[in-house]
Amino acid sequence: MTHRIGVIGGDGIGPEVLAEALKVLDATGVAYDRTDYDLGAHRYLADGTVLPDEVLEEWRGLDALLLGAVGDPAPGVAAPAGLVERGILLRMRFDLDQYINLRPFRLPPKADFEVIRENTEGTYAGEGGFLRKGTPNEIATQGSVNTRLGVERCVRFAFERAAATDRRHLTLVHKKNVLTFAGDLWQRTFDEVAEQYPQVSTGYDHIDAACIHFVERPERYDVIVTDNLFGDILTDLGGAVAGGVGYAASANLNPARTGPSMFEPVHGTAPDIAGQNKANPIAAIISLQLMLDFLGEADAAAAVAAACDNPERYTGSTTDIGDAVAAAVRSA
Ligand code: IPM
Ligand code: MN
């Protein structure tokens, strides 16, 4: 089966790291058709394009999307703050219903856990607004949207993941001592779904405590489920404790498969090192591995995973590392 893959290199180091991921994809021998999309801050600055509706419609017919990074393309070159991040990344996640953001952190013995981040709701939903803007009595509100459906499908996905690990342990991370409405919905839903997974042991940590545990005793965790904003912050910390953000990969999944899922490294465009063949492509390559896994290419995914296990062994330039991983995959 030939997979139809959309490729968005984006800005800064995005295209460089994605080129190495595609090199590794070629090494697996998996058949695919590739369509490139020239999007990102550089495109916006050139002609005002963010994400045309017809492109989004075209994506619905694809099997997966691979994305490098979008945002500032070069030192000192800035698009309006957050415009392309919201207009491309968040629009993709929301409109293609990629409701799971799966971020694994595997660098034993430093880390061996994964975070399941809800990807379409919470404070990211854009609820809120200004009153009396620009006056001394100005008010800004920013709500957190938590639907039973959205929380339940995320929690259920997390239980399925935890049921498939060796340790079979799932931790809910929230701030239910203060966020009493959202926290209550999350914990009640978690407890109800837990009844259907008696083989999975469960726990709960407040987000602030989880930050300490990430640094001091990450072995406490196996699978973690959390809301959109907590997950955003916690996964940057996860990258930092698991060898650096250069190894942090992510899968934006539509598990119902009503649209393509999107795979991207957690890191940004790093404009300070763009174009210098310096960026570590491992995060993009592990994102490719997550894509292969989701597309049912288990053998190819296993070969990439084996080549990226112990990634600290790879040194050198972006292209050196891509070549070495591709060679390891070819000889697998
Ligand atoms: C991430 C990023 C995005 C997010 C930004 C770029 C909108 O930080 O994927 O973690 O906040 O989700
Ligand atoms: Mn983030």
mmCIF file of C-alpha atoms and ligand atoms in Angstrom:
data_model
loop_
_atom_site.group_PDB
_atom_site.id
_atom_site.type_symbol
_atom_site.label_atom_id
_atom_site.label_comp_id
_atom_site.label_asym_id
_atom_site.label_seq_id
_atom_site.Cartn_x
_atom_site.Cartn_y
_atom_site.Cartn_z
ATOM 1 C CA MET A 1 0.000 0.000 0.000
ATOM 2 C CA THR A 2 1.306 3.439 -0.983
ATOM 3 C CA HIS A 3 0.809 6.031 1.742
ATOM 4 C CA ARG A 4 -0.038 9.586 0.724
ATOM 5 C CA ILE A 5 2.132 11.900 2.827
ATOM 6 C CA GLY A 6 1.941 15.697 2.981
ATOM 7 C CA VAL A 7 5.255 17.349 3.843
ATOM 8 C CA ILE A 8 5.506 20.799 5.417
ATOM 9 C CA GLY A 9 9.144 21.688 6.057
ATOM 10 C CA GLY A 10 8.192 25.112 7.403
ATOM 11 C CA ASP A 11 10.731 27.599 8.690
ATOM 12 C CA GLY A 12 14.221 27.755 10.177
ATOM 13 C CA ILE A 13 15.646 24.280 10.833
ATOM 14 C CA GLY A 14 12.283 22.644 9.954
ATOM 15 C CA PRO A 15 13.144 21.763 6.331
ATOM 16 C CA GLU A 16 16.652 20.574 7.313
ATOM 17 C CA VAL A 17 15.531 18.110 9.977
ATOM 18 C CA LEU A 18 12.606 16.906 7.855
ATOM 19 C CA ALA A 19 14.928 16.136 4.932
ATOM 20 C CA GLU A 20 16.783 13.705 7.221
ATOM 21 C CA ALA A 21 13.523 12.106 8.373
ATOM 22 C CA LEU A 22 12.586 11.570 4.705
ATOM 23 C CA LYS A 23 16.026 10.059 4.065
ATOM 24 C CA VAL A 24 15.274 7.552 6.831
ATOM 25 C CA LEU A 25 11.779 6.935 5.401
ATOM 26 C CA ASP A 26 13.395 6.078 2.061
ATOM 27 C CA ALA A 27 15.766 3.702 3.864
ATOM 28 C CA THR A 28 12.787 1.748 5.260
ATOM 29 C CA GLY A 29 11.568 0.937 1.753
ATOM 30 C CA VAL A 30 7.989 1.853 2.678
ATOM 31 C CA ALA A 31 6.087 3.043 -0.421
ATOM 32 C CA TYR A 32 4.751 6.592 -0.298
ATOM 33 C CA ASP A 33 3.613 9.484 -2.475
ATOM 34 C CA ARG A 34 4.858 12.819 -1.294
ATOM 35 C CA THR A 35 3.253 16.244 -1.716
ATOM 36 C CA ASP A 36 5.161 19.296 -0.491
ATOM 37 C CA TYR A 37 3.426 22.354 0.925
ATOM 38 C CA ASP A 38 5.290 25.637 1.096
ATOM 39 C CA LEU A 39 3.867 27.116 4.293
ATOM 40 C CA GLY A 40 5.181 28.908 7.362
ATOM 41 C CA ALA A 41 6.289 32.359 8.427
ATOM 42 C CA HIS A 42 8.543 32.760 5.371
ATOM 43 C CA ARG A 43 5.524 32.218 3.095
ATOM 44 C CA TYR A 44 3.351 34.571 5.132
ATOM 45 C CA LEU A 45 6.025 37.255 4.945
ATOM 46 C CA ALA A 46 6.373 36.719 1.178
ATOM 47 C CA ASP A 47 2.707 36.819 0.123
ATOM 48 C CA GLY A 48 0.416 36.838 3.178
ATOM 49 C CA THR A 49 -0.572 33.149 2.876
ATOM 50 C CA VAL A 50 -1.094 31.251 6.151
ATOM 51 C CA LEU A 51 -3.190 28.141 5.389
ATOM 52 C CA PRO A 52 -5.613 28.322 2.438
ATOM 53 C CA ASP A 53 -8.943 26.494 2.914
ATOM 54 C CA GLU A 54 -8.358 24.440 -0.246
ATOM 55 C CA VAL A 55 -5.049 23.160 1.134
ATOM 56 C CA LEU A 56 -6.754 22.048 4.338
ATOM 57 C CA GLU A 57 -9.417 20.301 2.234
ATOM 58 C CA GLU A 58 -6.725 18.568 0.183
ATOM 59 C CA TRP A 59 -5.085 17.324 3.387
ATOM 60 C CA ARG A 60 -8.275 15.484 4.336
ATOM 61 C CA GLY A 61 -7.499 13.051 1.525
ATOM 62 C CA LEU A 62 -3.976 12.267 2.804
ATOM 63 C CA ASP A 63 -2.868 9.467 5.118
ATOM 64 C CA ALA A 64 -0.454 11.568 7.198
ATOM 65 C CA LEU A 65 1.337 14.897 7.442
ATOM 66 C CA LEU A 66 4.979 15.398 8.407
ATOM 67 C CA LEU A 67 5.879 18.843 9.698
ATOM 68 C CA GLY A 68 9.290 20.347 10.493
ATOM 69 C CA ALA A 69 8.578 23.556 12.429
ATOM 70 C CA VAL A 70 6.747 26.806 11.769
ATOM 71 C CA GLY A 71 7.529 30.237 13.207
ATOM 72 C CA ASP A 72 10.228 32.823 12.834
ATOM 73 C CA PRO A 73 12.365 31.816 9.840
ATOM 74 C CA ALA A 74 15.634 33.640 10.586
ATOM 75 C CA PRO A 75 17.257 35.795 13.295
ATOM 76 C CA GLY A 76 15.454 39.119 13.469
ATOM 77 C CA VAL A 77 12.747 38.141 10.945
ATOM 78 C CA ALA A 78 9.408 37.988 12.719
ATOM 79 C CA ALA A 79 5.836 37.387 11.602
ATOM 80 C CA PRO A 80 3.131 38.759 13.964
ATOM 81 C CA ALA A 81 3.459 36.833 17.252
ATOM 82 C CA GLY A 82 1.818 33.425 17.119
ATOM 83 C CA LEU A 83 0.060 34.061 13.810
ATOM 84 C CA VAL A 84 1.418 31.102 11.855
ATOM 85 C CA GLU A 85 1.527 28.849 14.929
ATOM 86 C CA ARG A 86 -2.198 29.390 15.484
ATOM 87 C CA GLY A 87 -3.072 29.624 11.802
ATOM 88 C CA ILE A 88 -1.268 26.436 10.758
ATOM 89 C CA LEU A 89 -0.535 24.206 13.758
ATOM 90 C CA LEU A 90 -3.576 24.830 15.908
ATOM 91 C CA ARG A 91 -5.896 24.966 12.894
ATOM 92 C CA MET A 92 -4.585 21.588 11.767
ATOM 93 C CA ARG A 93 -5.040 20.058 15.195
ATOM 94 C CA PHE A 94 -8.563 21.441 15.569
ATOM 95 C CA ASP A 95 -9.978 21.157 12.034
ATOM 96 C CA LEU A 96 -8.503 17.697 11.400
ATOM 97 C CA ASP A 97 -9.620 16.599 14.895
ATOM 98 C CA GLN A 98 -6.151 15.497 15.980
ATOM 99 C CA TYR A 99 -7.345 15.203 19.541
ATOM 100 C CA ILE A 100 -4.336 13.351 20.961
ATOM 101 C CA ASN A 101 -0.856 14.772 21.252
ATOM 102 C CA LEU A 102 1.361 11.794 22.038
ATOM 103 C CA ARG A 103 4.857 12.660 23.259
ATOM 104 C CA PRO A 104 7.166 9.789 24.239
ATOM 105 C CA PHE A 105 10.316 10.359 26.304
ATOM 106 C CA ARG A 106 12.577 7.347 26.062
ATOM 107 C CA LEU A 107 16.196 7.718 27.049
ATOM 108 C CA PRO A 108 16.819 5.075 29.712
ATOM 109 C CA PRO A 109 17.861 5.390 32.449
ATOM 110 C CA LYS A 110 17.027 9.121 32.411
ATOM 111 C CA ALA A 111 13.464 8.744 31.206
ATOM 112 C CA ASP A 112 11.072 6.096 29.951
ATOM 113 C CA PHE A 113 7.525 7.453 29.918
ATOM 114 C CA GLU A 114 5.045 9.133 27.617
ATOM 115 C CA VAL A 115 2.642 12.047 27.898
ATOM 116 C CA ILE A 116 -0.826 11.971 26.333
ATOM 117 C CA ARG A 117 -1.822 15.604 25.946
ATOM 118 C CA GLU A 118 -5.419 16.545 25.077
ATOM 119 C CA ASN A 119 -4.981 18.512 21.840
ATOM 120 C CA THR A 120 -8.211 20.336 20.930
ATOM 121 C CA GLU A 121 -9.649 21.914 24.089
ATOM 122 C CA GLY A 122 -8.667 23.579 27.372
ATOM 123 C CA THR A 123 -7.274 27.100 27.273
ATOM 124 C CA TYR A 124 -6.232 26.527 23.656
ATOM 125 C CA ALA A 125 -9.867 26.568 22.476
ATOM 126 C CA GLY A 126 -9.796 30.368 22.266
ATOM 127 C CA GLU A 127 -12.706 31.038 24.611
ATOM 128 C CA GLY A 128 -12.654 34.523 26.128
ATOM 129 C CA GLY A 129 -12.225 38.080 25.022
ATOM 130 C CA PHE A 130 -11.749 41.693 25.979
ATOM 131 C CA LEU A 131 -14.126 44.118 27.603
ATOM 132 C CA ARG A 132 -13.431 47.853 27.617
ATOM 133 C CA LYS A 133 -10.176 47.206 25.761
ATOM 134 C CA GLY A 134 -7.690 50.039 25.958
ATOM 135 C CA THR A 135 -9.385 51.701 28.919
ATOM 136 C CA PRO A 136 -8.133 51.696 32.513
ATOM 137 C CA ASN A 137 -10.972 49.274 33.308
ATOM 138 C CA GLU A 138 -9.926 46.776 30.687
ATOM 139 C CA ILE A 139 -10.844 43.128 31.282
ATOM 140 C CA ALA A 140 -9.345 40.092 29.552
ATOM 141 C CA THR A 141 -10.734 36.611 30.129
ATOM 142 C CA GLN A 142 -9.376 33.327 28.789
ATOM 143 C CA GLY A 143 -11.511 30.330 29.625
ATOM 144 C CA SER A 144 -10.704 26.643 29.629
ATOM 145 C CA VAL A 145 -13.087 24.517 27.590
ATOM 146 C CA ASN A 146 -13.435 20.920 28.804
ATOM 147 C CA THR A 147 -16.136 18.768 27.238
ATOM 148 C CA ARG A 148 -17.132 15.359 28.529
ATOM 149 C CA LEU A 149 -16.640 13.966 25.034
ATOM 150 C CA GLY A 150 -13.220 15.565 24.601
ATOM 151 C CA VAL A 151 -11.944 14.517 28.015
ATOM 152 C CA GLU A 152 -13.344 11.005 27.765
ATOM 153 C CA ARG A 153 -11.893 10.178 24.349
ATOM 154 C CA CYS A 154 -8.483 11.407 25.521
ATOM 155 C CA VAL A 155 -8.607 9.490 28.795
ATOM 156 C CA ARG A 156 -9.774 6.342 26.997
ATOM 157 C CA PHE A 157 -6.885 6.594 24.536
ATOM 158 C CA ALA A 158 -4.482 6.936 27.477
ATOM 159 C CA PHE A 159 -5.892 3.831 29.179
ATOM 160 C CA GLU A 160 -5.467 1.892 25.929
ATOM 161 C CA ARG A 161 -1.812 2.990 25.753
ATOM 162 C CA ALA A 162 -1.190 2.147 29.405
ATOM 163 C CA ALA A 163 -2.826 -1.277 29.010
ATOM 164 C CA ALA A 164 -0.223 -2.078 26.345
ATOM 165 C CA THR A 165 2.919 -1.194 28.353
ATOM 166 C CA ASP A 166 4.863 -3.532 30.632
ATOM 167 C CA ARG A 167 4.143 -1.496 33.745
ATOM 168 C CA ARG A 168 0.494 -0.722 32.924
ATOM 169 C CA HIS A 169 0.392 2.429 34.986
ATOM 170 C CA LEU A 170 -1.492 5.634 34.144
ATOM 171 C CA THR A 171 -1.205 8.952 35.996
ATOM 172 C CA LEU A 172 -3.673 11.810 35.640
ATOM 173 C CA VAL A 173 -1.925 15.180 35.968
ATOM 174 C CA HIS A 174 -4.040 18.266 36.664
ATOM 175 C CA LYS A 175 -4.543 20.981 39.276
ATOM 176 C CA LYS A 176 -7.849 19.829 40.699
ATOM 177 C CA ASN A 177 -7.206 21.443 44.092
ATOM 178 C CA VAL A 178 -7.625 24.860 42.430
ATOM 179 C CA LEU A 179 -9.262 24.228 39.027
ATOM 180 C CA THR A 180 -12.223 22.626 40.736
ATOM 181 C CA PHE A 181 -14.621 22.476 37.771
ATOM 182 C CA ALA A 182 -12.315 21.229 35.044
ATOM 183 C CA GLY A 183 -10.380 19.080 37.525
ATOM 184 C CA ASP A 184 -13.574 17.472 38.746
ATOM 185 C CA LEU A 185 -14.672 16.575 35.208
ATOM 186 C CA TRP A 186 -11.232 15.115 34.421
ATOM 187 C CA GLN A 187 -11.020 13.059 37.635
ATOM 188 C CA ARG A 188 -14.604 11.749 37.412
ATOM 189 C CA THR A 189 -14.138 10.763 33.787
ATOM 190 C CA PHE A 190 -10.771 9.175 34.600
ATOM 191 C CA ASP A 191 -12.294 7.142 37.462
ATOM 192 C CA GLU A 192 -15.220 5.967 35.343
ATOM 193 C CA VAL A 193 -13.049 4.850 32.440
ATOM 194 C CA ALA A 194 -10.617 3.210 34.904
ATOM 195 C CA GLU A 195 -13.337 0.726 35.873
ATOM 196 C CA GLN A 196 -13.099 -0.723 32.368
ATOM 197 C CA TYR A 197 -9.322 -1.213 32.707
ATOM 198 C CA PRO A 198 -8.809 -3.155 35.955
ATOM 199 C CA GLN A 199 -5.390 -4.296 34.696
ATOM 200 C CA VAL A 200 -4.105 -0.675 34.683
ATOM 201 C CA SER A 201 -2.975 0.825 38.003
ATOM 202 C CA THR A 202 -3.712 4.527 38.356
ATOM 203 C CA GLY A 203 -2.402 7.619 40.110
ATOM 204 C CA TYR A 204 -2.923 11.356 40.286
ATOM 205 C CA ASP A 205 -0.406 14.213 40.629
ATOM 206 C CA HIS A 206 -0.896 17.958 40.670
ATOM 207 C CA ILE A 207 0.963 19.618 37.796
ATOM 208 C CA ASP A 208 3.386 21.471 40.059
ATOM 209 C CA ALA A 209 4.334 18.284 41.909
ATOM 210 C CA ALA A 210 4.677 16.447 38.587
ATOM 211 C CA CYS A 211 7.331 18.999 37.576
ATOM 212 C CA ILE A 212 9.411 18.065 40.622
ATOM 213 C CA HIS A 213 8.925 14.338 39.977
ATOM 214 C CA PHE A 214 10.003 14.771 36.335
ATOM 215 C CA VAL A 215 13.342 16.103 37.522
ATOM 216 C CA GLU A 216 13.872 14.036 40.666
ATOM 217 C CA ARG A 217 12.161 10.701 40.047
ATOM 218 C CA PRO A 218 10.895 10.311 36.472
ATOM 219 C CA GLU A 219 10.777 6.518 37.002
ATOM 220 C CA ARG A 220 7.534 7.238 38.864
ATOM 221 C CA TYR A 221 5.802 7.556 35.482
ATOM 222 C CA ASP A 222 4.750 5.206 32.733
ATOM 223 C CA VAL A 223 1.873 6.874 30.849
ATOM 224 C CA ILE A 224 0.599 10.337 31.821
ATOM 225 C CA VAL A 225 -2.655 11.937 30.666
ATOM 226 C CA THR A 226 -3.254 15.662 31.027
ATOM 227 C CA ASP A 227 -4.968 18.692 29.523
ATOM 228 C CA ASN A 228 -3.724 20.819 26.657
ATOM 229 C CA LEU A 229 -1.822 23.580 28.488
ATOM 230 C CA PHE A 230 -0.410 21.397 31.268
ATOM 231 C CA GLY A 231 0.675 18.969 28.557
ATOM 232 C CA ASP A 232 2.351 21.725 26.571
ATOM 233 C CA ILE A 233 4.451 22.810 29.528
ATOM 234 C CA LEU A 234 5.128 19.350 30.926
ATOM 235 C CA THR A 235 6.400 18.039 27.587
ATOM 236 C CA ASP A 236 8.985 20.805 27.255
ATOM 237 C CA LEU A 237 10.197 19.755 30.691
ATOM 238 C CA GLY A 238 10.058 16.139 29.536
ATOM 239 C CA GLY A 239 12.367 17.021 26.661
ATOM 240 C CA ALA A 240 14.751 18.765 29.020
ATOM 241 C CA VAL A 241 15.000 15.785 31.399
ATOM 242 C CA ALA A 242 15.176 13.216 28.598
ATOM 243 C CA GLY A 243 18.338 14.392 26.913
ATOM 244 C CA GLY A 244 17.186 17.701 25.436
ATOM 245 C CA VAL A 245 14.452 18.882 23.133
ATOM 246 C CA GLY A 246 16.518 17.574 20.194
ATOM 247 C CA TYR A 247 15.155 14.100 21.003
ATOM 248 C CA ALA A 248 11.531 15.055 21.715
ATOM 249 C CA ALA A 249 9.062 13.805 19.102
ATOM 250 C CA SER A 250 5.315 14.126 18.842
ATOM 251 C CA ALA A 251 2.288 12.634 17.126
ATOM 252 C CA ASN A 252 -0.878 14.700 16.698
ATOM 253 C CA LEU A 253 -3.318 11.850 16.291
ATOM 254 C CA ASN A 254 -6.830 11.549 14.971
ATOM 255 C CA PRO A 255 -7.385 8.029 16.366
ATOM 256 C CA ALA A 256 -10.854 7.872 14.770
ATOM 257 C CA ARG A 257 -9.042 8.269 11.418
ATOM 258 C CA THR A 258 -11.586 10.750 10.082
ATOM 259 C CA GLY A 259 -8.612 12.767 8.825
ATOM 260 C CA PRO A 260 -4.824 12.567 8.619
ATOM 261 C CA SER A 261 -2.664 12.628 11.714
ATOM 262 C CA MET A 262 0.333 14.949 11.874
ATOM 263 C CA PHE A 263 3.842 14.171 13.099
ATOM 264 C CA GLU A 264 6.339 16.834 14.186
ATOM 265 C CA PRO A 265 9.344 17.336 16.449
ATOM 266 C CA VAL A 266 8.501 19.218 19.666
ATOM 267 C CA HIS A 267 11.254 21.780 19.045
ATOM 268 C CA GLY A 268 10.753 25.018 17.160
ATOM 269 C CA THR A 269 12.462 26.655 14.193
ATOM 270 C CA ALA A 270 15.732 27.554 16.042
ATOM 271 C CA PRO A 271 16.469 30.456 13.647
ATOM 272 C CA ASP A 272 19.845 31.045 15.330
ATOM 273 C CA ILE A 273 21.211 27.790 13.890
ATOM 274 C CA ALA A 274 19.083 27.582 10.716
ATOM 275 C CA GLY A 275 20.937 26.783 7.499
ATOM 276 C CA GLN A 276 24.087 25.675 9.321
ATOM 277 C CA ASN A 277 23.639 21.879 9.184
ATOM 278 C CA LYS A 278 23.825 21.861 12.999
ATOM 279 C CA ALA A 279 20.330 20.909 14.173
ATOM 280 C CA ASN A 280 19.782 17.433 15.587
ATOM 281 C CA PRO A 281 17.317 15.593 13.306
ATOM 282 C CA ILE A 282 16.603 12.794 15.824
ATOM 283 C CA ALA A 283 13.334 14.367 17.064
ATOM 284 C CA ALA A 284 12.072 14.567 13.466
ATOM 285 C CA ILE A 285 13.212 10.984 12.816
ATOM 286 C CA ILE A 286 11.422 9.665 15.928
ATOM 287 C CA SER A 287 8.341 11.590 14.767
ATOM 288 C CA LEU A 288 8.634 9.656 11.498
ATOM 289 C CA GLN A 289 8.794 6.446 13.545
ATOM 290 C CA LEU A 290 5.529 7.414 15.255
ATOM 291 C CA MET A 291 4.011 8.013 11.810
ATOM 292 C CA LEU A 292 5.086 4.590 10.532
ATOM 293 C CA ASP A 293 3.635 2.991 13.624
ATOM 294 C CA PHE A 294 0.306 4.791 13.199
ATOM 295 C CA LEU A 295 0.176 3.841 9.507
ATOM 296 C CA GLY A 296 0.530 0.171 10.444
ATOM 297 C CA GLU A 297 4.108 -0.182 9.135
ATOM 298 C CA ALA A 298 5.196 -2.075 12.241
ATOM 299 C CA ASP A 299 8.428 -3.537 10.817
ATOM 300 C CA ALA A 300 9.646 -0.208 9.442
ATOM 301 C CA ALA A 301 8.706 1.534 12.710
ATOM 302 C CA ALA A 302 10.617 -1.087 14.708
ATOM 303 C CA ALA A 303 13.694 -0.660 12.501
ATOM 304 C CA VAL A 304 13.659 3.133 13.000
ATOM 305 C CA ALA A 305 13.053 2.717 16.742
ATOM 306 C CA ALA A 306 16.027 0.349 17.034
ATOM 307 C CA ALA A 307 18.232 2.776 15.089
ATOM 308 C CA CYS A 308 17.178 5.650 17.388
ATOM 309 C CA ASP A 309 17.496 3.755 20.609
ATOM 310 C CA ASN A 310 20.433 5.247 22.513
ATOM 311 C CA PRO A 311 20.430 8.329 20.208
ATOM 312 C CA GLU A 312 23.296 9.948 22.104
ATOM 313 C CA ARG A 313 25.639 7.732 20.064
ATOM 314 C CA TYR A 314 24.994 9.918 17.002
ATOM 315 C CA THR A 315 27.136 13.027 16.687
ATOM 316 C CA GLY A 316 28.117 15.362 13.883
ATOM 317 C CA SER A 317 26.102 17.497 11.519
ATOM 318 C CA THR A 318 22.391 17.245 10.687
ATOM 319 C CA THR A 319 23.172 15.326 7.503
ATOM 320 C CA ASP A 320 25.795 13.111 9.232
ATOM 321 C CA ILE A 321 23.212 11.993 11.779
ATOM 322 C CA GLY A 322 20.550 11.439 9.101
ATOM 323 C CA ASP A 323 23.006 9.371 7.029
ATOM 324 C CA ALA A 324 24.013 7.278 10.053
ATOM 325 C CA VAL A 325 20.410 6.538 11.088
ATOM 326 C CA ALA A 326 19.445 5.730 7.482
ATOM 327 C CA ALA A 327 22.416 3.336 7.238
ATOM 328 C CA ALA A 328 21.405 1.646 10.510
ATOM 329 C CA VAL A 329 17.845 1.228 9.211
ATOM 330 C CA ARG A 330 19.072 -0.173 5.896
ATOM 331 C CA SER A 331 21.214 -2.790 7.631
ATOM 332 C CA ALA A 332 18.419 -3.766 10.058
HETATM 333 C C1 IPM B 1 3.856 22.738 20.875
HETATM 334 C C2 IPM B 1 4.031 24.206 20.610
HETATM 335 C C3 IPM B 1 2.691 24.815 20.185
HETATM 336 C C4 IPM B 1 1.717 24.604 21.328
HETATM 337 C C5 IPM B 1 2.753 26.294 19.796
HETATM 338 C C6 IPM B 1 3.788 26.538 18.716
HETATM 339 C C7 IPM B 1 1.399 26.828 19.373
HETATM 340 O O1 IPM B 1 4.540 24.851 21.705
HETATM 341 O O2 IPM B 1 3.526 22.000 19.923
HETATM 342 O O3 IPM B 1 4.049 22.313 22.012
HETATM 343 O O4 IPM B 1 1.637 25.437 22.245
HETATM 344 O O5 IPM B 1 1.031 23.592 21.317
HETATM 345 MN MN MN B 2 4.987 23.516 23.382
#
